[in-house]
Amino acid sequence: MAKSPLKDGRVTYKTKLNFVLVQLKSNNISDEEILELGSGSGWLTKELKERGYKITSFDKDNQADIQADFLEHGFGKKYKVIIALEFLEHGFFTKRS
């Protein structure tokens, strides 16, 4: 039986990194510009840069390459790959009546 990627009920950073690396490799992503939405502390951006990927971090946090509100920022550049591992759960959606 395969070992669960969950540790104490949570996915580890190593598991997330390995998942992203497998996805990039299996889709032959190497020279394309990558955007990480909701980069937070920047751990994933740092790991991918160390492996030679061209990645830009985006977050409201001051540690990001692009510091802005996602809903208000106009992207002047196109990215072939967008990573949003920890983005949607932060409640960017408002209730409509």
Short mmCIF file of N, CA and C in Angstrom, two decimals:
data_model
loop_
_atom_site.label_atom_id
_atom_site.label_comp_id
_atom_site.label_asym_id
_atom_site.label_seq_id
_atom_site.Cartn_x
_atom_site.Cartn_y
_atom_site.Cartn_z
N MET A 1 0.84 -1.18 0.00
CA MET A 1 0.00 0.00 0.00
C MET A 1 0.89 1.24 0.00
N ALA A 2 0.51 2.24 -0.80
CA ALA A 2 1.28 3.48 -0.90
C ALA A 2 1.17 4.27 0.40
N LYS A 3 2.27 4.90 0.77
CA LYS A 3 2.30 5.73 1.98
C LYS A 3 1.54 7.03 1.71
N SER A 4 0.74 7.44 2.66
CA SER A 4 -0.04 8.67 2.52
C SER A 4 0.88 9.89 2.54
N PRO A 5 0.60 10.89 1.68
CA PRO A 5 1.40 12.12 1.69
C PRO A 5 1.08 13.01 2.88
N LEU A 6 0.05 12.64 3.63
CA LEU A 6 -0.36 13.46 4.76
C LEU A 6 0.45 13.12 6.00
N LYS A 7 0.86 14.16 6.69
CA LYS A 7 1.58 13.99 7.95
C LYS A 7 0.75 14.68 9.02
N ASP A 8 0.28 13.91 9.96
CA ASP A 8 -0.59 14.45 11.01
C ASP A 8 -1.81 15.16 10.42
N GLY A 9 -2.34 14.62 9.33
CA GLY A 9 -3.53 15.20 8.71
C GLY A 9 -3.26 16.41 7.84
N ARG A 10 -1.98 16.78 7.64
CA ARG A 10 -1.65 17.96 6.84
C ARG A 10 -0.66 17.59 5.74
N VAL A 11 -0.75 18.30 4.66
CA VAL A 11 0.20 18.13 3.57
C VAL A 11 1.44 18.95 3.91
N THR A 12 2.62 18.35 3.80
CA THR A 12 3.85 19.05 4.15
C THR A 12 4.34 19.91 2.99
N TYR A 13 5.25 20.85 3.28
CA TYR A 13 5.86 21.67 2.23
C TYR A 13 6.60 20.79 1.23
N LYS A 14 7.27 19.77 1.73
CA LYS A 14 8.02 18.86 0.84
C LYS A 14 7.06 18.16 -0.11
N THR A 15 5.91 17.75 0.38
CA THR A 15 4.91 17.10 -0.47
C THR A 15 4.40 18.06 -1.54
N LYS A 16 4.14 19.31 -1.15
CA LYS A 16 3.67 20.31 -2.12
C LYS A 16 4.74 20.59 -3.17
N LEU A 17 5.98 20.74 -2.72
CA LEU A 17 7.07 21.00 -3.65
C LEU A 17 7.22 19.84 -4.63
N ASN A 18 7.22 18.63 -4.13
CA ASN A 18 7.34 17.46 -5.01
C ASN A 18 6.19 17.38 -6.01
N PHE A 19 4.98 17.71 -5.57
CA PHE A 19 3.83 17.72 -6.47
C PHE A 19 4.04 18.72 -7.61
N VAL A 20 4.47 19.93 -7.26
CA VAL A 20 4.70 20.97 -8.27
C VAL A 20 5.81 20.55 -9.22
N LEU A 21 6.91 20.02 -8.70
CA LEU A 21 8.02 19.60 -9.56
C LEU A 21 7.60 18.50 -10.52
N VAL A 22 6.81 17.55 -10.06
CA VAL A 22 6.32 16.48 -10.94
C VAL A 22 5.44 17.07 -12.03
N GLN A 23 4.56 18.01 -11.67
CA GLN A 23 3.67 18.63 -12.67
C GLN A 23 4.47 19.41 -13.71
N LEU A 24 5.46 20.18 -13.27
CA LEU A 24 6.27 20.95 -14.20
C LEU A 24 7.04 20.03 -15.14
N LYS A 25 7.64 18.99 -14.59
CA LYS A 25 8.41 18.06 -15.40
C LYS A 25 7.53 17.28 -16.37
N SER A 26 6.40 16.78 -15.91
CA SER A 26 5.53 15.98 -16.78
C SER A 26 4.88 16.81 -17.88
N ASN A 27 4.83 18.12 -17.71
CA ASN A 27 4.27 19.01 -18.73
C ASN A 27 5.36 19.76 -19.50
N ASN A 28 6.61 19.29 -19.34
CA ASN A 28 7.76 19.86 -20.05
C ASN A 28 7.90 21.37 -19.85
N ILE A 29 7.68 21.82 -18.64
CA ILE A 29 7.82 23.24 -18.31
C ILE A 29 9.23 23.46 -17.80
N SER A 30 10.02 24.23 -18.54
CA SER A 30 11.38 24.51 -18.08
C SER A 30 11.77 25.96 -18.33
N ASP A 31 11.51 26.47 -19.52
CA ASP A 31 11.92 27.83 -19.87
C ASP A 31 10.79 28.85 -19.83
N GLU A 32 9.58 28.40 -19.54
CA GLU A 32 8.43 29.31 -19.54
C GLU A 32 8.39 30.14 -18.26
N GLU A 33 7.82 31.33 -18.37
CA GLU A 33 7.62 32.20 -17.21
C GLU A 33 6.50 31.61 -16.36
N ILE A 34 6.72 31.56 -15.05
CA ILE A 34 5.76 31.02 -14.10
C ILE A 34 5.35 32.12 -13.14
N LEU A 35 4.06 32.16 -12.79
CA LEU A 35 3.55 33.10 -11.80
C LEU A 35 3.01 32.29 -10.63
N GLU A 36 3.45 32.62 -9.42
CA GLU A 36 2.87 31.99 -8.23
C GLU A 36 1.95 32.99 -7.56
N LEU A 37 0.66 32.71 -7.58
CA LEU A 37 -0.33 33.57 -6.92
C LEU A 37 -0.42 33.20 -5.45
N GLY A 38 -0.46 34.20 -4.60
CA GLY A 38 -0.56 33.95 -3.17
C GLY A 38 0.69 33.28 -2.62
N SER A 39 1.84 33.86 -2.93
CA SER A 39 3.12 33.23 -2.59
C SER A 39 3.47 33.30 -1.11
N GLY A 40 2.78 34.15 -0.34
CA GLY A 40 3.02 34.21 1.10
C GLY A 40 4.48 34.45 1.45
N SER A 41 5.07 33.54 2.20
CA SER A 41 6.46 33.70 2.64
C SER A 41 7.46 33.54 1.50
N GLY A 42 7.01 33.00 0.39
CA GLY A 42 7.89 32.85 -0.77
C GLY A 42 8.68 31.56 -0.82
N TRP A 43 8.33 30.61 0.03
CA TRP A 43 9.11 29.37 0.10
C TRP A 43 9.12 28.62 -1.23
N LEU A 44 7.96 28.53 -1.90
CA LEU A 44 7.90 27.78 -3.16
C LEU A 44 8.65 28.52 -4.26
N THR A 45 8.47 29.82 -4.35
CA THR A 45 9.19 30.62 -5.34
C THR A 45 10.70 30.43 -5.16
N LYS A 46 11.15 30.50 -3.93
CA LYS A 46 12.58 30.33 -3.64
C LYS A 46 13.07 28.95 -4.08
N GLU A 47 12.32 27.90 -3.74
CA GLU A 47 12.70 26.54 -4.11
C GLU A 47 12.79 26.38 -5.64
N LEU A 48 11.83 26.94 -6.35
CA LEU A 48 11.83 26.80 -7.81
C LEU A 48 12.93 27.64 -8.45
N LYS A 49 13.18 28.83 -7.92
CA LYS A 49 14.29 29.65 -8.45
C LYS A 49 15.61 28.94 -8.27
N GLU A 50 15.79 28.29 -7.12
CA GLU A 50 17.03 27.54 -6.86
C GLU A 50 17.21 26.39 -7.84
N ARG A 51 16.11 25.93 -8.42
CA ARG A 51 16.16 24.84 -9.40
C ARG A 51 16.19 25.36 -10.84
N GLY A 52 16.31 26.69 -10.99
CA GLY A 52 16.48 27.28 -12.31
C GLY A 52 15.21 27.73 -13.01
N TYR A 53 14.07 27.66 -12.35
CA TYR A 53 12.83 28.11 -12.98
C TYR A 53 12.72 29.62 -12.95
N LYS A 54 12.09 30.19 -13.98
CA LYS A 54 11.82 31.63 -14.06
C LYS A 54 10.44 31.86 -13.44
N ILE A 55 10.41 32.24 -12.19
CA ILE A 55 9.14 32.36 -11.47
C ILE A 55 9.04 33.73 -10.81
N THR A 56 7.84 34.29 -10.85
CA THR A 56 7.53 35.57 -10.22
C THR A 56 6.50 35.31 -9.13
N SER A 57 6.75 35.86 -7.94
CA SER A 57 5.80 35.69 -6.84
C SER A 57 4.85 36.89 -6.80
N PHE A 58 3.59 36.60 -6.43
CA PHE A 58 2.56 37.64 -6.37
C PHE A 58 1.80 37.47 -5.06
N ASP A 59 1.76 38.53 -4.26
CA ASP A 59 1.03 38.47 -3.00
C ASP A 59 0.89 39.89 -2.46
N LYS A 60 -0.01 40.07 -1.53
CA LYS A 60 -0.10 41.35 -0.84
C LYS A 60 1.10 41.54 0.08
N ASP A 61 1.73 40.44 0.44
CA ASP A 61 2.86 40.45 1.36
C ASP A 61 4.05 41.19 0.77
N ASN A 62 4.83 41.82 1.61
CA ASN A 62 5.97 42.59 1.12
C ASN A 62 7.15 41.73 0.69
N GLN A 63 7.06 40.42 0.83
CA GLN A 63 8.13 39.54 0.39
C GLN A 63 7.98 39.12 -1.07
N ALA A 64 6.88 39.47 -1.69
CA ALA A 64 6.60 39.05 -3.07
C ALA A 64 7.28 39.96 -4.09
N ASP A 65 7.55 39.40 -5.29
CA ASP A 65 8.09 40.19 -6.39
C ASP A 65 7.09 41.25 -6.82
N ILE A 66 5.81 40.86 -6.91
CA ILE A 66 4.73 41.81 -7.22
C ILE A 66 3.87 41.90 -5.97
N GLN A 67 3.79 43.09 -5.38
CA GLN A 67 3.01 43.30 -4.17
C GLN A 67 1.78 44.10 -4.52
N ALA A 68 0.63 43.41 -4.57
CA ALA A 68 -0.60 44.08 -4.96
C ALA A 68 -1.79 43.22 -4.58
N ASP A 69 -2.96 43.82 -4.66
CA ASP A 69 -4.21 43.10 -4.47
C ASP A 69 -4.57 42.42 -5.79
N PHE A 70 -4.82 41.14 -5.75
CA PHE A 70 -5.09 40.37 -6.97
C PHE A 70 -6.25 40.94 -7.77
N LEU A 71 -7.31 41.33 -7.08
CA LEU A 71 -8.51 41.80 -7.79
C LEU A 71 -8.32 43.18 -8.41
N GLU A 72 -7.31 43.91 -7.98
CA GLU A 72 -7.09 45.26 -8.49
C GLU A 72 -5.89 45.38 -9.41
N HIS A 73 -5.08 44.34 -9.48
CA HIS A 73 -3.85 44.41 -10.27
C HIS A 73 -4.11 44.05 -11.73
N GLY A 74 -3.62 44.86 -12.64
CA GLY A 74 -3.72 44.54 -14.06
C GLY A 74 -2.42 43.92 -14.52
N PHE A 75 -2.47 42.69 -14.98
CA PHE A 75 -1.25 42.02 -15.41
C PHE A 75 -0.91 42.43 -16.83
N GLY A 76 0.24 43.06 -17.01
CA GLY A 76 0.69 43.47 -18.33
C GLY A 76 1.50 42.39 -19.02
N LYS A 77 1.75 41.33 -18.32
CA LYS A 77 2.58 40.25 -18.83
C LYS A 77 1.76 38.96 -18.84
N LYS A 78 2.02 38.11 -19.81
CA LYS A 78 1.33 36.82 -19.87
C LYS A 78 2.23 35.73 -19.31
N TYR A 79 1.62 34.82 -18.60
CA TYR A 79 2.33 33.69 -18.02
C TYR A 79 1.74 32.40 -18.57
N LYS A 80 2.58 31.49 -18.98
CA LYS A 80 2.10 30.20 -19.49
C LYS A 80 1.67 29.30 -18.34
N VAL A 81 2.31 29.46 -17.19
CA VAL A 81 2.03 28.62 -16.03
C VAL A 81 1.70 29.51 -14.84
N ILE A 82 0.60 29.19 -14.16
CA ILE A 82 0.23 29.88 -12.94
C ILE A 82 0.05 28.84 -11.84
N ILE A 83 0.75 29.05 -10.74
CA ILE A 83 0.64 28.16 -9.59
C ILE A 83 -0.13 28.90 -8.51
N ALA A 84 -1.16 28.25 -7.95
CA ALA A 84 -1.97 28.87 -6.90
C ALA A 84 -2.26 27.83 -5.82
N LEU A 85 -1.21 27.30 -5.22
CA LEU A 85 -1.38 26.24 -4.22
C LEU A 85 -2.14 26.71 -3.00
N GLU A 86 -1.87 27.90 -2.54
CA GLU A 86 -2.48 28.38 -1.30
C GLU A 86 -3.12 29.75 -1.54
N PHE A 87 -4.01 29.80 -2.49
CA PHE A 87 -4.56 31.08 -2.93
C PHE A 87 -6.07 31.18 -2.71
N LEU A 88 -6.80 30.24 -3.26
CA LEU A 88 -8.26 30.34 -3.25
C LEU A 88 -8.89 30.25 -1.87
N GLU A 89 -8.25 29.55 -0.97
CA GLU A 89 -8.85 29.39 0.35
C GLU A 89 -8.82 30.64 1.20
N HIS A 90 -8.24 31.72 0.69
CA HIS A 90 -8.15 32.94 1.48
C HIS A 90 -9.32 33.90 1.26
N GLY A 91 -10.39 33.43 0.63
CA GLY A 91 -11.63 34.17 0.58
C GLY A 91 -11.67 35.41 -0.27
N PHE A 92 -11.35 35.26 -1.54
CA PHE A 92 -11.42 36.40 -2.46
C PHE A 92 -12.82 36.61 -3.02
N PHE A 93 -13.73 35.78 -2.61
CA PHE A 93 -15.07 35.83 -3.17
C PHE A 93 -16.04 36.49 -2.20
N THR A 94 -16.93 37.27 -2.74
CA THR A 94 -17.95 37.91 -1.90
C THR A 94 -19.30 37.30 -2.22
N LYS A 95 -20.16 37.33 -1.24
CA LYS A 95 -21.50 36.78 -1.40
C LYS A 95 -22.34 37.75 -2.24
N ARG A 96 -23.00 37.19 -3.23
CA ARG A 96 -23.87 37.99 -4.08
C ARG A 96 -25.32 37.78 -3.68
N SER A 97 -26.10 38.84 -3.72
CA SER A 97 -27.51 38.71 -3.34
C SER A 97 -28.37 38.44 -4.55
#
